[in-house]
PDB file of C-alpha atoms and ligand atoms in Angstrom:
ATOM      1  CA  UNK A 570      -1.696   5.141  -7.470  1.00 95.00           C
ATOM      2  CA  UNK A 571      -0.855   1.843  -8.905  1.00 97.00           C
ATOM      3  CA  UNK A 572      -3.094   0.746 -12.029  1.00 98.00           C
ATOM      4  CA  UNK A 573      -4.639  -1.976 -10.539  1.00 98.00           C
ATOM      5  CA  UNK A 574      -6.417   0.213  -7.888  1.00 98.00           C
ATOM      6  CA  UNK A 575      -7.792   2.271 -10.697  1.00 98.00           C
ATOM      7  CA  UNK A 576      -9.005  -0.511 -12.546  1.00 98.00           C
ATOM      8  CA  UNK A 577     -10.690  -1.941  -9.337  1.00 98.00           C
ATOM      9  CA  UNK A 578     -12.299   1.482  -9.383  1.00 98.00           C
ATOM     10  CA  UNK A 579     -13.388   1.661 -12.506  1.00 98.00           C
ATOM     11  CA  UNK A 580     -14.955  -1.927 -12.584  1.00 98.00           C
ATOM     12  CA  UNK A 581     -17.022  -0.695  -9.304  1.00 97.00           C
ATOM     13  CA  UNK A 582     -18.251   2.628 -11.087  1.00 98.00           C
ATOM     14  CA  UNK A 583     -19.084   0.803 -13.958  1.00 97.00           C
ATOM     15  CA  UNK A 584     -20.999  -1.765 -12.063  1.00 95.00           C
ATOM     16  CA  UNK A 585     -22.969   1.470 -10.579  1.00 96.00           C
ATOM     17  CA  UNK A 586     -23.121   3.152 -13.540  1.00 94.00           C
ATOM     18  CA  UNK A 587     -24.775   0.821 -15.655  1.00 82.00           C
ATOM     19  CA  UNK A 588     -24.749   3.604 -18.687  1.00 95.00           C
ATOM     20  CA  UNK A 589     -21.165   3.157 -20.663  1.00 97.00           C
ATOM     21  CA  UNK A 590     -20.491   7.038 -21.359  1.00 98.00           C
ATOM     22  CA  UNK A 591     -21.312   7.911 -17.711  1.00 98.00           C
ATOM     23  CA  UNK A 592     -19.260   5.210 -16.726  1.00 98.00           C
ATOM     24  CA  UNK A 593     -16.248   6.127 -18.652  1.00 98.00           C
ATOM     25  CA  UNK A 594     -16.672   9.422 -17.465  1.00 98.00           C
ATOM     26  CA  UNK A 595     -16.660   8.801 -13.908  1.00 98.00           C
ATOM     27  CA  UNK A 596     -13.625   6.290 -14.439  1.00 98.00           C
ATOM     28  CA  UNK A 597     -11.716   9.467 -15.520  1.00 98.00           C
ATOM     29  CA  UNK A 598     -12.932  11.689 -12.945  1.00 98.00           C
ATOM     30  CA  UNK A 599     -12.086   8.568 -10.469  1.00 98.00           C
ATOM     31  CA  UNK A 600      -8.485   8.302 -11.663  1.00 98.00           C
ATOM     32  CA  UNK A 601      -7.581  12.094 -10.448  1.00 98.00           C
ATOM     33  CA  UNK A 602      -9.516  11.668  -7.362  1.00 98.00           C
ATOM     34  CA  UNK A 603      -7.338   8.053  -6.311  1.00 97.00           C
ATOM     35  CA  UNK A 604      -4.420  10.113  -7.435  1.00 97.00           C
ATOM     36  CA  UNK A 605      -4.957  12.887  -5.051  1.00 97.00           C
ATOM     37  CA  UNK A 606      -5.070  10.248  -2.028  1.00 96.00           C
ATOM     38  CA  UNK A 607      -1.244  10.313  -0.269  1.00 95.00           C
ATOM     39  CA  UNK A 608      -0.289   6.587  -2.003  1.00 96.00           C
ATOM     40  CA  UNK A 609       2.729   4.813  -2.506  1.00 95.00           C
ATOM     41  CA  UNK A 610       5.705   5.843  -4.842  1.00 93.00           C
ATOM     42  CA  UNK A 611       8.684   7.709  -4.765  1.00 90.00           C
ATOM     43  CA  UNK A 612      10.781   5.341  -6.776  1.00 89.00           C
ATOM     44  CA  UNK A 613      14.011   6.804  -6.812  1.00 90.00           C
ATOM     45  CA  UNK A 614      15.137   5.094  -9.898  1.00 92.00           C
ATOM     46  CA  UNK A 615      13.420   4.006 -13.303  1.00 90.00           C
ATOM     47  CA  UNK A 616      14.287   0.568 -12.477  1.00 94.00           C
ATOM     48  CA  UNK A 617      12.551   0.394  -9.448  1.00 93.00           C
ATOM     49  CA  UNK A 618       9.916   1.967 -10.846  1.00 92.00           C
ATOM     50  CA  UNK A 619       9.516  -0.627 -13.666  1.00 93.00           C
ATOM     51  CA  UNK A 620       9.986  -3.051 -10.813  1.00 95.00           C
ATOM     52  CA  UNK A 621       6.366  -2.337  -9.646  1.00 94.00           C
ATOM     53  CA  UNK A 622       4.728  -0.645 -13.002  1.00 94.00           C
ATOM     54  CA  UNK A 623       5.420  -3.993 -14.978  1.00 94.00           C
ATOM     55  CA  UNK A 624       3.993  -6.553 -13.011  1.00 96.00           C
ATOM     56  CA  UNK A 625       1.058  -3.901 -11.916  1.00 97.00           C
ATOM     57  CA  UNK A 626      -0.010  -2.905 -15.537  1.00 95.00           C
ATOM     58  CA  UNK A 627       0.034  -7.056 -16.116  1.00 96.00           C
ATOM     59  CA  UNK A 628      -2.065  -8.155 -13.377  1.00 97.00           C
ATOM     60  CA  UNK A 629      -4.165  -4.661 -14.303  1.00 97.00           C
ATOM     61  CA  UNK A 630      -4.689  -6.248 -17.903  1.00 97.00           C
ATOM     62  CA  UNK A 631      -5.455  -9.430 -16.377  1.00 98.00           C
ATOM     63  CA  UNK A 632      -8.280  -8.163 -14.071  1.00 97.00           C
ATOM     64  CA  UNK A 633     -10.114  -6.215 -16.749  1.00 98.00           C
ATOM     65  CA  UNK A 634     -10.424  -9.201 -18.282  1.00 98.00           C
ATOM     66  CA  UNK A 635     -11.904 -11.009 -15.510  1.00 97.00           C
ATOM     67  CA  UNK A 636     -14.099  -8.542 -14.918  1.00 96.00           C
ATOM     68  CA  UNK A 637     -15.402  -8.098 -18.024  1.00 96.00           C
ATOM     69  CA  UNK A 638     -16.208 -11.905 -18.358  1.00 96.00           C
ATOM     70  CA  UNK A 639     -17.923 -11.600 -14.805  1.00 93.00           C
ATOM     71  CA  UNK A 640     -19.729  -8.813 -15.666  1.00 94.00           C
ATOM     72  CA  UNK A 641     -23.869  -9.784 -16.639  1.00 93.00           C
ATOM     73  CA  UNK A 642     -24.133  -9.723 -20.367  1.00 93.00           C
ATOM     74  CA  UNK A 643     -26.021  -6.278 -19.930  1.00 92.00           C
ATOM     75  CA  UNK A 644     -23.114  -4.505 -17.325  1.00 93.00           C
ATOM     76  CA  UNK A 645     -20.333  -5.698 -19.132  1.00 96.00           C
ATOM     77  CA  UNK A 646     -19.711  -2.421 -21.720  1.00 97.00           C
ATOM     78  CA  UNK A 647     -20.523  -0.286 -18.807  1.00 97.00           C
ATOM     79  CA  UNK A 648     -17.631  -2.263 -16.839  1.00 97.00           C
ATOM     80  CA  UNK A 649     -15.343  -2.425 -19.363  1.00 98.00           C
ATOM     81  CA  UNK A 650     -15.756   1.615 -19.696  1.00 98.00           C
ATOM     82  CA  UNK A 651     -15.486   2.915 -16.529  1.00 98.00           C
ATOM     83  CA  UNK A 652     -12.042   0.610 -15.961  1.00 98.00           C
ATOM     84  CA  UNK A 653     -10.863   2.220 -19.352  1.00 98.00           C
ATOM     85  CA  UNK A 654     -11.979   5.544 -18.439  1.00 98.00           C
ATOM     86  CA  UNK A 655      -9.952   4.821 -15.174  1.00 98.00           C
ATOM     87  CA  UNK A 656      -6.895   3.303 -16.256  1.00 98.00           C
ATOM     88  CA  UNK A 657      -6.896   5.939 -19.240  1.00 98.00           C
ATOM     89  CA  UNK A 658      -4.532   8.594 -17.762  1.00 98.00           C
ATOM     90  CA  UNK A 659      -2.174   6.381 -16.764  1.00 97.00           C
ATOM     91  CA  UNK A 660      -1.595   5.973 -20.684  1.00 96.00           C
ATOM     92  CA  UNK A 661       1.012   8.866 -20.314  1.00 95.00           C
ATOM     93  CA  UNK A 662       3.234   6.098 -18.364  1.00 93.00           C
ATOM     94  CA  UNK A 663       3.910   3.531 -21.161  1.00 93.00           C
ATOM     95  CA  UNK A 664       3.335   5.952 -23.793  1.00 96.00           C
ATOM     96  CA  UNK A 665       6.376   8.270 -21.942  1.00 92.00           C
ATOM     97  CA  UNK A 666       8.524   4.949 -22.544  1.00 90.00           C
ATOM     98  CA  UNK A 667       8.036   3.532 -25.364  1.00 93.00           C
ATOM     99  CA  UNK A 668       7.131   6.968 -27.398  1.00 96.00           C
ATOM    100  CA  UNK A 669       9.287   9.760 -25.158  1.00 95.00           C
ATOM    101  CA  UNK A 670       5.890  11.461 -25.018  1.00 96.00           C
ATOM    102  CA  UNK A 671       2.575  11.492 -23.713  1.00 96.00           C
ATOM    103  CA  UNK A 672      -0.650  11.672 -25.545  1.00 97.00           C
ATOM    104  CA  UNK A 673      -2.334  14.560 -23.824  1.00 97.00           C
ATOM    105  CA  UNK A 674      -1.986  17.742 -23.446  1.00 97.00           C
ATOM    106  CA  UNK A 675       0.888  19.578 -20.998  1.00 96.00           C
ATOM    107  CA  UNK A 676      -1.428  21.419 -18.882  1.00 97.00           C
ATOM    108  CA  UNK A 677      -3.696  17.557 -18.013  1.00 97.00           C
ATOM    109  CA  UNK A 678       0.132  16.282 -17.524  1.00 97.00           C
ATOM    110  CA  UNK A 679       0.918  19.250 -15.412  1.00 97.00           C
ATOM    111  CA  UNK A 680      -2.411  18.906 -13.330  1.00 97.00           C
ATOM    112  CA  UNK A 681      -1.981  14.878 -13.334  1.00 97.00           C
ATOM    113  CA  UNK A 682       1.343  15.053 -11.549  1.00 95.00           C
ATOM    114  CA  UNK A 683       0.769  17.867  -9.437  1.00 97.00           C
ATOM    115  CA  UNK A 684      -2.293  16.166  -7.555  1.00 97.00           C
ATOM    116  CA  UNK A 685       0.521  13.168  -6.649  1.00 96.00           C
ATOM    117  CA  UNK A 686       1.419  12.660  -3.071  1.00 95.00           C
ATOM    118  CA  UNK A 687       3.591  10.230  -2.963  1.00 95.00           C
ATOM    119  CA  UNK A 688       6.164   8.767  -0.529  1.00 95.00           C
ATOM    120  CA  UNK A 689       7.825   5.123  -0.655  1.00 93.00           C
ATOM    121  CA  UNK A 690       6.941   4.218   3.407  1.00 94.00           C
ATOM    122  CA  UNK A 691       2.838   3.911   1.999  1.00 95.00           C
ATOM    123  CA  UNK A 692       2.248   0.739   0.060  1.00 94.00           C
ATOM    124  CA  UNK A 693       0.051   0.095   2.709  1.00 96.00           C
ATOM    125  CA  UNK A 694      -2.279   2.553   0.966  1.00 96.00           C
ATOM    126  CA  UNK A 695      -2.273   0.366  -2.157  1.00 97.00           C
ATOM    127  CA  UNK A 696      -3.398  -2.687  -0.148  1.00 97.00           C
ATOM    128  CA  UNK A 697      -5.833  -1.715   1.895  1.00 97.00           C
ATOM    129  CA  UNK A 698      -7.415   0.546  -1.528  1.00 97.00           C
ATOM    130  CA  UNK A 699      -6.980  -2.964  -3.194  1.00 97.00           C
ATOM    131  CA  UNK A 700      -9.149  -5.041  -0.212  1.00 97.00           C
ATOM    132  CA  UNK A 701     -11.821  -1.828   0.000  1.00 98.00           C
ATOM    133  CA  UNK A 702     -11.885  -1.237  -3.762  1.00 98.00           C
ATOM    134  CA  UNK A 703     -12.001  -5.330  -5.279  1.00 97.00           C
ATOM    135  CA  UNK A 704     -15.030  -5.948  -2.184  1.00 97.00           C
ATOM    136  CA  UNK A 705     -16.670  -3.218  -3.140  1.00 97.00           C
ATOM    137  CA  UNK A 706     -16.314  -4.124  -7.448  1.00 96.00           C
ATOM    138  CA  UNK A 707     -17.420  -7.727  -6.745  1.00 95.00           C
ATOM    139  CA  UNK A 708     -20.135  -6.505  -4.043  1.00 95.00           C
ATOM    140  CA  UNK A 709     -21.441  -4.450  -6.743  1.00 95.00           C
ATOM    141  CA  UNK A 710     -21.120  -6.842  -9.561  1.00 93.00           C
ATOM    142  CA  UNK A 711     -22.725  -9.830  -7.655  1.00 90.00           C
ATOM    143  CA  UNK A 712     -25.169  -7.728  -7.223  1.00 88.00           C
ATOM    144  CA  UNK A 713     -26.159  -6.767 -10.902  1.00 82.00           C
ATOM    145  CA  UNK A 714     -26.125  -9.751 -11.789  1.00 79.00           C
ATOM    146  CA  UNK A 715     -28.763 -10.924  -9.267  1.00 80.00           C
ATOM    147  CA  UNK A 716     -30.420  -7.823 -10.625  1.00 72.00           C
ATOM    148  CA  UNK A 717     -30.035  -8.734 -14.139  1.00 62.00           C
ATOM    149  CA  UNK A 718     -30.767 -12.581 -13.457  1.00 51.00           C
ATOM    150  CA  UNK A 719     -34.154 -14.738 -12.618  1.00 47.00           C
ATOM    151  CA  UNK A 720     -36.579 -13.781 -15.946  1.00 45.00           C
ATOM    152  CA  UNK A 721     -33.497 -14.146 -17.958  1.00 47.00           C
ATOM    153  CA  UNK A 722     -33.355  -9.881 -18.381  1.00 47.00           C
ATOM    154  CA  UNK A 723     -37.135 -10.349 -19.369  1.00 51.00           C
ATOM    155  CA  UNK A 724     -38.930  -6.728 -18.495  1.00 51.00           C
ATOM    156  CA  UNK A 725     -35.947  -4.442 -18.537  1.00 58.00           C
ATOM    157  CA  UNK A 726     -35.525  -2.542 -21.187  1.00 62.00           C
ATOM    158  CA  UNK A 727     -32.198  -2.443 -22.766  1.00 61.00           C
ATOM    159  CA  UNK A 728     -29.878   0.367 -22.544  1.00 62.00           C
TER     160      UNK A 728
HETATM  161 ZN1   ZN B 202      -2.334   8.546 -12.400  1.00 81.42          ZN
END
């Protein structure tokens, strides 16, 4: 799945999670589950490939940022983790280009691409995952931060 939609997911669990670890966590586990999901791909060619993966890992850097300055003071490392832990396995992608190798182990590789169901006729996937997935993140960070607002985080202990 493209980055972005990982990202998205990882800024919702994150927003759930509240607890960094347990966020990151879940942003992994959340990166294999997307992946499994019939999505768009099937590139045919490297260029075409780095066609999409460019701009997509761009605006991906781009929204981590803007989540993580939306986030509430006390969400943000829990934010910021889960979209790591989600965008994390997609490190074998630049890593494959620029290095000729990825950073994990064969057998995650091996499970990582086997799980892929991809065809070129479903961007459609990646949209509507987008819509859901960015709804649901802000949803869930509005929310936190109403949660996390009025006696200026006064009574909550910190975590
Ligand atoms: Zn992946």
């Amino acid at each position: 799945m493209l980055l972005i939609n990982h990202v998205l997911s990882g800024a919702l669990i994150g927003a759930l999670a509240r607890r960094p670890l347990t966020a990151f966590a879940a942003g992994v586990a959340s990166h294999f589950v997307l992946d499994a999901v019939p999505h768009w791909g099937d590139w045919g060619s490297r260029r075409r490939f780095l066609q999409v993966a460019v701009p997509d890992g761009l605006v991906s850097l781009a929204v981590m940022g803007a989540f993580a300055a939306a986030s509430p003071a006390d969400r943000r490392l829990a934010v910021l983790a889960g979209m790591t832990g989600a965008a994390l396995p997609d490190a074998d992608k630049p890593a494959n280009l620029w290095f000729g190798c990825s950073p994990f182990p064969a057998a995650v590789d091996r499970f990582h691409m086997g799980i892929q169901r991809e065809a070129w006729h479903r961007g459609y996937v990646e949209l509507l995952a987008a819509g859901l997935l960015s709804a649901a993140a802000l949803t869930a960070l509005g929310r936190s931060r109403r949660g996390s607002g009025g006696g200026g985080g006064r009574g909550r202990l910190p975590r």
